[in-house]
CSV table of C-alpha atoms in Angstrom, one decimal:
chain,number,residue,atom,x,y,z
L,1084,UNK,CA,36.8,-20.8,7.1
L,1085,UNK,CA,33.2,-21.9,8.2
L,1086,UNK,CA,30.1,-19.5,6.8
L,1087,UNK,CA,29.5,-17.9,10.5
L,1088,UNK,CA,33.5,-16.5,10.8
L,1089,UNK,CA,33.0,-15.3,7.2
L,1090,UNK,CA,30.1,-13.3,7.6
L,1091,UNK,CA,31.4,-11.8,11.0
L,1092,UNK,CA,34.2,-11.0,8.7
L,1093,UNK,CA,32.2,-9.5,6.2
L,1094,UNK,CA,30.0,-7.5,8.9
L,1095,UNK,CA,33.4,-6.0,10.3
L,1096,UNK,CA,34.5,-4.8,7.3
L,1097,UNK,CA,31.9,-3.8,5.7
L,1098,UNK,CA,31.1,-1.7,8.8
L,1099,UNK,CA,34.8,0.0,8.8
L,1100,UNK,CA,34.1,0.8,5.5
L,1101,UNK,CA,31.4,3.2,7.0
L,1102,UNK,CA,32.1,4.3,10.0
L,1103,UNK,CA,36.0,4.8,10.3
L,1104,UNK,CA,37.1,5.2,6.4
L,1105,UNK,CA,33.7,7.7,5.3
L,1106,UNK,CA,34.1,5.6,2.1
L,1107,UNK,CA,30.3,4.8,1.6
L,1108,UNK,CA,27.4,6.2,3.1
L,1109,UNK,CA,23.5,5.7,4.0
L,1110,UNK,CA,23.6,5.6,0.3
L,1111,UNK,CA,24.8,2.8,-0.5
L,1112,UNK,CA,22.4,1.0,2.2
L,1113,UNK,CA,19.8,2.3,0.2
L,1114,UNK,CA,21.4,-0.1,-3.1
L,1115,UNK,CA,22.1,-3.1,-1.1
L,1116,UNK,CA,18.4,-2.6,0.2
L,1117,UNK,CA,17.2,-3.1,-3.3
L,1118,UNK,CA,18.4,-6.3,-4.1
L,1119,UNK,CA,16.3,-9.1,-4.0
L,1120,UNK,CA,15.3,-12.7,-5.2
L,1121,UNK,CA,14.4,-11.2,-8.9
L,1122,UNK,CA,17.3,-9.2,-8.7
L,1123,UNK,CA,20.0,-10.7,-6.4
L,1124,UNK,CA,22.8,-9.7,-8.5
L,1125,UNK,CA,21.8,-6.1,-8.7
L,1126,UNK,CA,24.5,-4.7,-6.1
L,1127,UNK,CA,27.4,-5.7,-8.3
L,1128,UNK,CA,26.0,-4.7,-11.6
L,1129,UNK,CA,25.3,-1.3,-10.6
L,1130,UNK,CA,28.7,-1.4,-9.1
L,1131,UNK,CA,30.3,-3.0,-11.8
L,1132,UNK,CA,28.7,-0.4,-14.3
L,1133,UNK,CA,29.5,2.5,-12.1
L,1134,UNK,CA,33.6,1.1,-12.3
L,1135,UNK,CA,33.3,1.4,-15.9
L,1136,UNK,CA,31.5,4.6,-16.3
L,1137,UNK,CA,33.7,6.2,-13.4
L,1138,UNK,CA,37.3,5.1,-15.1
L,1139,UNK,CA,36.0,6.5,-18.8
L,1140,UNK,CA,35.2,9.7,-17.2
L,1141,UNK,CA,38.9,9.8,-15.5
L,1142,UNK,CA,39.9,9.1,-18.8
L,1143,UNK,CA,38.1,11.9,-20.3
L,1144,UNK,CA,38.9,14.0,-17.3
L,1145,UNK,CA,43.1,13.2,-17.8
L,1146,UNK,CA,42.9,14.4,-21.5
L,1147,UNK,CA,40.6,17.2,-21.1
L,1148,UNK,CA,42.9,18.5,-18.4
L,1149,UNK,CA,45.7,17.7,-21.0
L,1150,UNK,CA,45.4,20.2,-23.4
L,1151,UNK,CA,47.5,23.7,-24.4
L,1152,UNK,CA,44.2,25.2,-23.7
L,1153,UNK,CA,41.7,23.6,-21.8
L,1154,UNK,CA,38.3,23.5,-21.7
L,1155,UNK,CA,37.0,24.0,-17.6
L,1156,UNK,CA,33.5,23.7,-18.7
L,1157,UNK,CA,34.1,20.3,-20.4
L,1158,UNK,CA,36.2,19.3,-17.2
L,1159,UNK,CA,33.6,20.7,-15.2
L,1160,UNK,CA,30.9,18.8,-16.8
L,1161,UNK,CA,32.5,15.5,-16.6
L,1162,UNK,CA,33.6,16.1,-12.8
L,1163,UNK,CA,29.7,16.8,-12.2
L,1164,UNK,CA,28.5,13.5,-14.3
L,1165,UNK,CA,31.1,11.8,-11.7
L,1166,UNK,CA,29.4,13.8,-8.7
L,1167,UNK,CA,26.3,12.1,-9.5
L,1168,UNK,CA,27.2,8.6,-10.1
L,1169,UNK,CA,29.9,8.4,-7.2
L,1170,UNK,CA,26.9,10.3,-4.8
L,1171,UNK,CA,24.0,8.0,-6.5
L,1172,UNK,CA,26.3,5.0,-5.4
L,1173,UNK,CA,27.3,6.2,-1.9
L,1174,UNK,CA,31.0,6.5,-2.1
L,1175,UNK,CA,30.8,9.4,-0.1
L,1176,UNK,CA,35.0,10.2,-0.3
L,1177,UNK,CA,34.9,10.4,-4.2
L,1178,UNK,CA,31.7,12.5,-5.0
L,1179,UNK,CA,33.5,15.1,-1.5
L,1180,UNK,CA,36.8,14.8,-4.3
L,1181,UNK,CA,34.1,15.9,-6.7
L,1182,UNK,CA,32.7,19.2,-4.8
L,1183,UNK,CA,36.6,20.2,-4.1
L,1184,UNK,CA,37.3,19.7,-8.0
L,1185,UNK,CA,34.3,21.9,-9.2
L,1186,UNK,CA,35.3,24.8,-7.4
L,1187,UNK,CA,38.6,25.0,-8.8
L,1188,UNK,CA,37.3,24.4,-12.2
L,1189,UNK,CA,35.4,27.7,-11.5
L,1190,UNK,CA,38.3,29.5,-10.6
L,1191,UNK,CA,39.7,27.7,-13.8
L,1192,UNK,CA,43.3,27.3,-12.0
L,1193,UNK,CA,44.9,24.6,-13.6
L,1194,UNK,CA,47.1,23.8,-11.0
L,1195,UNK,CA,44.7,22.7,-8.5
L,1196,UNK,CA,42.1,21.1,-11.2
L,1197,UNK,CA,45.4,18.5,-12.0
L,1198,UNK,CA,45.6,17.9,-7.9
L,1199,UNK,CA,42.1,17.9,-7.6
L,1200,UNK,CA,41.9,15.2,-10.1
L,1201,UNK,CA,44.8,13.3,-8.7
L,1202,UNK,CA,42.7,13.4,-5.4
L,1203,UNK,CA,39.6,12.1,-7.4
L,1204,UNK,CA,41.7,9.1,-9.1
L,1205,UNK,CA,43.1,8.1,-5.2
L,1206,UNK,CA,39.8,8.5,-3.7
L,1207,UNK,CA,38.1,6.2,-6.8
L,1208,UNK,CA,41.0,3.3,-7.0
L,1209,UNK,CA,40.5,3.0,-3.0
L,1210,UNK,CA,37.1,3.0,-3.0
L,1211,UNK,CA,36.7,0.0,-6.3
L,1212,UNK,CA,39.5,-1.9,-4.0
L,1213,UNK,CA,37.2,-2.2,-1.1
L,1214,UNK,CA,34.2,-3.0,-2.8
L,1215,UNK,CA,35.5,-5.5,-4.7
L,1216,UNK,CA,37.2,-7.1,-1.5
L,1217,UNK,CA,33.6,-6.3,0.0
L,1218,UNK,CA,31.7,-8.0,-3.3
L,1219,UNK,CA,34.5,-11.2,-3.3
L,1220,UNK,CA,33.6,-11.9,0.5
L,1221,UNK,CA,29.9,-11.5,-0.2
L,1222,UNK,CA,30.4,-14.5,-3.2
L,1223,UNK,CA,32.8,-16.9,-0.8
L,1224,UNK,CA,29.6,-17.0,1.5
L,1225,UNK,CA,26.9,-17.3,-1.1
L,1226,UNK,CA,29.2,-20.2,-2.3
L,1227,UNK,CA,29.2,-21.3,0.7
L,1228,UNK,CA,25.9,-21.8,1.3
L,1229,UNK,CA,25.9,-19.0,3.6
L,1230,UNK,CA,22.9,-16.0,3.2
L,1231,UNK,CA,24.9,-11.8,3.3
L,1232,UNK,CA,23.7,-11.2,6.8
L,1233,UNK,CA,21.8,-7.2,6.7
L,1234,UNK,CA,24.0,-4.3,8.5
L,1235,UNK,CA,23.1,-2.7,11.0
L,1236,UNK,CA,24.2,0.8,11.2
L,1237,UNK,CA,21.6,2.9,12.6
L,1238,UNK,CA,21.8,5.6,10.4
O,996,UNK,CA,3.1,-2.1,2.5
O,997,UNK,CA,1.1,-3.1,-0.8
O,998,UNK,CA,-2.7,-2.5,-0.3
O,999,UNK,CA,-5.1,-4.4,-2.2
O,1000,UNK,CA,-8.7,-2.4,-2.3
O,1001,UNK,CA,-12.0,-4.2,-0.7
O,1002,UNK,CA,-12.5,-6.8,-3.6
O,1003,UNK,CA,-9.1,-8.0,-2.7
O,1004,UNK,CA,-7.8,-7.7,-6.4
O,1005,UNK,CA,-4.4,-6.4,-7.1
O,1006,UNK,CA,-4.6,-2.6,-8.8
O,1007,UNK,CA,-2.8,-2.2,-12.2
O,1008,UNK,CA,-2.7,0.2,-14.6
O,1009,UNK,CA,-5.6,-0.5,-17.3
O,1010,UNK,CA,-4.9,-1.7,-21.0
O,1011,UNK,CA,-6.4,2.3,-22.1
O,1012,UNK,CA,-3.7,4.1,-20.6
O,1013,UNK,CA,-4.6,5.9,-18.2
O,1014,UNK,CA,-3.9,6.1,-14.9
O,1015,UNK,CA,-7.1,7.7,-12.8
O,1016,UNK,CA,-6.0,7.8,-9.4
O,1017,UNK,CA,-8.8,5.4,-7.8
O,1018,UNK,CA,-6.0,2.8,-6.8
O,1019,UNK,CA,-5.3,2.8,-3.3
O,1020,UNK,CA,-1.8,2.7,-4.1
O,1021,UNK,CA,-0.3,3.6,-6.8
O,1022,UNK,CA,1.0,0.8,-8.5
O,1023,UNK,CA,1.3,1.1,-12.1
O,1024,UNK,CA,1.9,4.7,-12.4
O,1025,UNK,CA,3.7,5.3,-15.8
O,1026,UNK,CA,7.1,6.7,-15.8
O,1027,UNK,CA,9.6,7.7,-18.0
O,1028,UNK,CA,13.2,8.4,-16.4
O,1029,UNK,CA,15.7,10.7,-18.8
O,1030,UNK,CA,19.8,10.5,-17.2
O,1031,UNK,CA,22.8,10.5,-19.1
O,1032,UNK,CA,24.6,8.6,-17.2
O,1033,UNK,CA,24.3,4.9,-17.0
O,1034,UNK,CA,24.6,4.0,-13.3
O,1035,UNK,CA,22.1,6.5,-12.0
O,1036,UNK,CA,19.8,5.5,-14.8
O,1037,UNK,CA,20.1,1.7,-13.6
O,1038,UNK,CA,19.4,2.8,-10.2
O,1039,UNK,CA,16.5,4.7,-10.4
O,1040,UNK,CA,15.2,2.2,-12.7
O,1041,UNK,CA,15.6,0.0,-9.8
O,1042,UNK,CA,14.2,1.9,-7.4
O,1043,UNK,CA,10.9,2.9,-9.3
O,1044,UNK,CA,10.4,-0.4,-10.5
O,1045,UNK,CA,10.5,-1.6,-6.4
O,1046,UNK,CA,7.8,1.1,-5.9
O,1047,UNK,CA,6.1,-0.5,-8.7
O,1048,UNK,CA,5.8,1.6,-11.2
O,1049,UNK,CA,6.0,1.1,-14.7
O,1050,UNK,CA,9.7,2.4,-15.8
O,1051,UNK,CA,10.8,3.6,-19.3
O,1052,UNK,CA,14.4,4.7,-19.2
O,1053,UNK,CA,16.2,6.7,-22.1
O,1054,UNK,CA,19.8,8.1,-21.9
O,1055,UNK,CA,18.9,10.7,-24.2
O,1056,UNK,CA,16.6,14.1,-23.9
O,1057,UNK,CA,15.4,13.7,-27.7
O,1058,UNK,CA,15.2,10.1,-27.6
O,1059,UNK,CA,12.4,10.5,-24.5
O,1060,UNK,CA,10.7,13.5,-26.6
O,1061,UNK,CA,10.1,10.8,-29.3
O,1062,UNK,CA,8.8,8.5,-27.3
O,1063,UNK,CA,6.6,10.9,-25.4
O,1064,UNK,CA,5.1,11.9,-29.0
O,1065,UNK,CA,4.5,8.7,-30.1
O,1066,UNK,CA,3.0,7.6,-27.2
O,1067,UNK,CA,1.2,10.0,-26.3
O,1068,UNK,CA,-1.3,9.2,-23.1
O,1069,UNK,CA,1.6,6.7,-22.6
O,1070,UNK,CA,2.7,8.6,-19.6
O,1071,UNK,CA,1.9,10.0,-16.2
O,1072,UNK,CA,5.1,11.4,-15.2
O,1073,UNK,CA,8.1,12.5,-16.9
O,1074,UNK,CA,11.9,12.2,-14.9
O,1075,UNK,CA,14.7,14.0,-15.9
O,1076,UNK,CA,18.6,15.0,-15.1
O,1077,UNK,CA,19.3,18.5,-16.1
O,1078,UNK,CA,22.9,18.3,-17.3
O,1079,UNK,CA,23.3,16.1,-20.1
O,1080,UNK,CA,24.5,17.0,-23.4
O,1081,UNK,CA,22.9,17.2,-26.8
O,1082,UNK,CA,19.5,18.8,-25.3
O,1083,UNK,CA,19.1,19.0,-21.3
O,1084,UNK,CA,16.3,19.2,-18.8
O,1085,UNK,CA,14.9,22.6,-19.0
O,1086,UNK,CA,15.0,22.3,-22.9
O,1087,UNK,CA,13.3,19.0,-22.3
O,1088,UNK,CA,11.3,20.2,-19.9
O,1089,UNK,CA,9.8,23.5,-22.1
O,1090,UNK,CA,9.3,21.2,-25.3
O,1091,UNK,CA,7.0,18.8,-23.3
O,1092,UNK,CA,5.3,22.1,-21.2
O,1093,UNK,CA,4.5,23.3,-24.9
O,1094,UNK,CA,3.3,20.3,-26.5
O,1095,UNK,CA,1.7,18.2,-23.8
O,1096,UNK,CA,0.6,17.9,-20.6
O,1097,UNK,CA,2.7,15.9,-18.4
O,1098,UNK,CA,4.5,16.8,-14.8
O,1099,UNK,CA,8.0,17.1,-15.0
O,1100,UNK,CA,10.1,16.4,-12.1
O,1101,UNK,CA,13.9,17.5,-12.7
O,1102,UNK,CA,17.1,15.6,-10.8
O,1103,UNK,CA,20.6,17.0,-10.6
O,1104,UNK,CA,23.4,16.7,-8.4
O,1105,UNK,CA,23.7,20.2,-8.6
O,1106,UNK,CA,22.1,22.2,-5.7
O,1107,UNK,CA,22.2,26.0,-6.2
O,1108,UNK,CA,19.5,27.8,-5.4
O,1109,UNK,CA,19.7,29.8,-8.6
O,1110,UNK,CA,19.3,26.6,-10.4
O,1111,UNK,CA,16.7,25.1,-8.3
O,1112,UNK,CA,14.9,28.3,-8.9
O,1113,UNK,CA,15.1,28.0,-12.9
O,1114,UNK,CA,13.5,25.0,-12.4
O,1115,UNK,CA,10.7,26.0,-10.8
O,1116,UNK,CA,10.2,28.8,-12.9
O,1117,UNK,CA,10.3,26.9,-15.7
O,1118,UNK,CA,7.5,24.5,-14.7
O,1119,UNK,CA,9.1,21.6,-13.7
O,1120,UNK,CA,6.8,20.1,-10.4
O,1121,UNK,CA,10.0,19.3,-8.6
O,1122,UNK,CA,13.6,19.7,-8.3
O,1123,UNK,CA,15.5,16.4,-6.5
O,1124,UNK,CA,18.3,16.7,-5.5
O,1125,UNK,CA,21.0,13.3,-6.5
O,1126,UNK,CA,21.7,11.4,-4.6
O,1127,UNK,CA,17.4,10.5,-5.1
O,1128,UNK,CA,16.4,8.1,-2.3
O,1129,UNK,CA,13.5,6.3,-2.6
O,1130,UNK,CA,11.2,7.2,-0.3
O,1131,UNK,CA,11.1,10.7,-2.3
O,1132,UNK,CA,10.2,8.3,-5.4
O,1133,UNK,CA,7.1,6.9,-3.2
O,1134,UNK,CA,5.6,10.1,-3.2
O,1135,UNK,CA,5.8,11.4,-6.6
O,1136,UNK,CA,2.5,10.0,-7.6
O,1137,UNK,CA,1.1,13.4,-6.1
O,1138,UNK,CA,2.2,15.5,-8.8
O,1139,UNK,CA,0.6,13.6,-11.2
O,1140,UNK,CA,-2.6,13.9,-9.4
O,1141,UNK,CA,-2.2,17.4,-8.2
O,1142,UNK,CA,-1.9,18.2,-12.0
O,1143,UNK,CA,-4.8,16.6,-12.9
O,1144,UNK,CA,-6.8,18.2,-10.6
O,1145,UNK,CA,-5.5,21.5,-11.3
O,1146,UNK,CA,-6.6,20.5,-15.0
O,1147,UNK,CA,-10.7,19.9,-13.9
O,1148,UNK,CA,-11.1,23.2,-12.8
């Protein structure tokens, strides 16, 4: 495939990502738009870091919710950290997971918190599957020799 | 977007410290940037460090209060998450009110009023709201000189 087909390919997906799916928003605009010469690698090591951080909180979060008697205000402050980070990065449908889980962890009903965090797990595994796909079309043009055309998305 | 003043030198931040607001833009301003959690850390970083400032991160409230005592003058302008564990932001914030006199601008993803209003009340300059974009970041050079000016009178 020549560089112009993948970045047309790239530019269509990337933009589904935002406008049909809700998976990232302005947000994450805001992270591509600070990557540059001194730091052209910076998109995928915040992302990279943020897939790290994000499956030790699920961790956390599946053994917290684990126990004879557990904690909501742990739960709740890990689902909170994850607010943060999934919002900071622009994957919109995680950190709206988030909002939903906090409320129940309020209402301390376990049943929901354990769907809730099923929801949050769905919503994360999705949205690291289309970045990376995203990230791995972004390298095939570099390696190219091609340059990551900007989006457009009139936010 | 980067002015140079009428000598046509770059501004920077001089070797004493201090940053005294003559710059036309404030390049250089000192900040310190307190978050718990890694990726938001790395991205304000980021972001301050494009509006070229001079960024000190920590992940840790007492690990920044160290820092701000032994460097003290270091800073213009202190950053800082509200939930994190160990100490947080308003405890943070009330140990650096009480032994020096910095602006403190708090972060959280939370955004109930009550909690906004705790903030204000106890004396952090701002309350952001993550996630931080950073255009807000630009701007955040006029606490530091609002409080100075407060400080002349």
């Amino acid at each position: 495939m020549e560089v112009g087909q993948m970045q047309r390919r790239l530019v269509d997906y990337t933009k589904s990502l935002f406008m049909e799916k809700g998976f990232l928003d302005a947000q994450f605009l805001q992270l591509q738009q600070l990557q540059d010469e001194s730091n052209p690698d910076f998109v995928v090591e915040v992302v990279s870091l943020f897939f790290d951080d994000s499956e030790k909180l699920l961790n956390d979060l599946t053994m917290a919710l684990d126990q004879p008697n557990v904690d909501f205000k742990k739960v709740d402050a890990h689902v909170h950290q994850l607010k943060g980070s999934s919002s900071s990065i622009g994957a919109q449908r995680v950190k709206n997971a988030c909002i939903a889980f906090r409320s129940f962890c309020e209402e301390q009903n376990i049943d929901a918190t354990l769907r809730c965090l099923q929801q949050v797990k769905q919503e994360y595994y999705l949205v690291k599957n289309k970045l990376e796909t995203m990230l791995r079309l972004e390298q095939q043009i570099v390696a190219a020799g091609g340059s990551i055309p900007m989006i457009e998305l009139g936010f | 977007m980067n002015s140079s003043n009428g000598n046509g030198s770059m501004s920077t931040a001089s070797s004493s410290g201090a940053w005294d607001g003559r710059d036309q833009f404030p390049a250089g301003l000192r900040v310190l940037v307190v978050d718990d959690d890694p990726t938001c850390l790395m991205i304000f970083e980021k972001m301050l460090k494009t509006c070229l400032y001079q960024v000190t991160k920590c992940n840790k409230a007492e690990t920044a209060l160290s820092v701000l005592r032994e460097h003290k003058n270091g800073f213009d302008i202190v950053i800082s998450d509200v939930h994190m564990p160990d100490m947080d932001g308003f405890e943070l914030l009330k140990h650096i009110d009480s032994e020096m006199d910095l602006p403190v601008i708090l972060i959280s993803a939370d955004a109930t009023k009550q909690i906004v209003m705790k903030g204000v009340t106890y004396g952090a300059c701002d309350y952001l709201i993550k996630p931080v974009r950073i255009e807000t970041l630009k701007n955040i050079w006029q606490h530091v000189v609002r409080k100075k000016a407060r400080n002349t009178v």
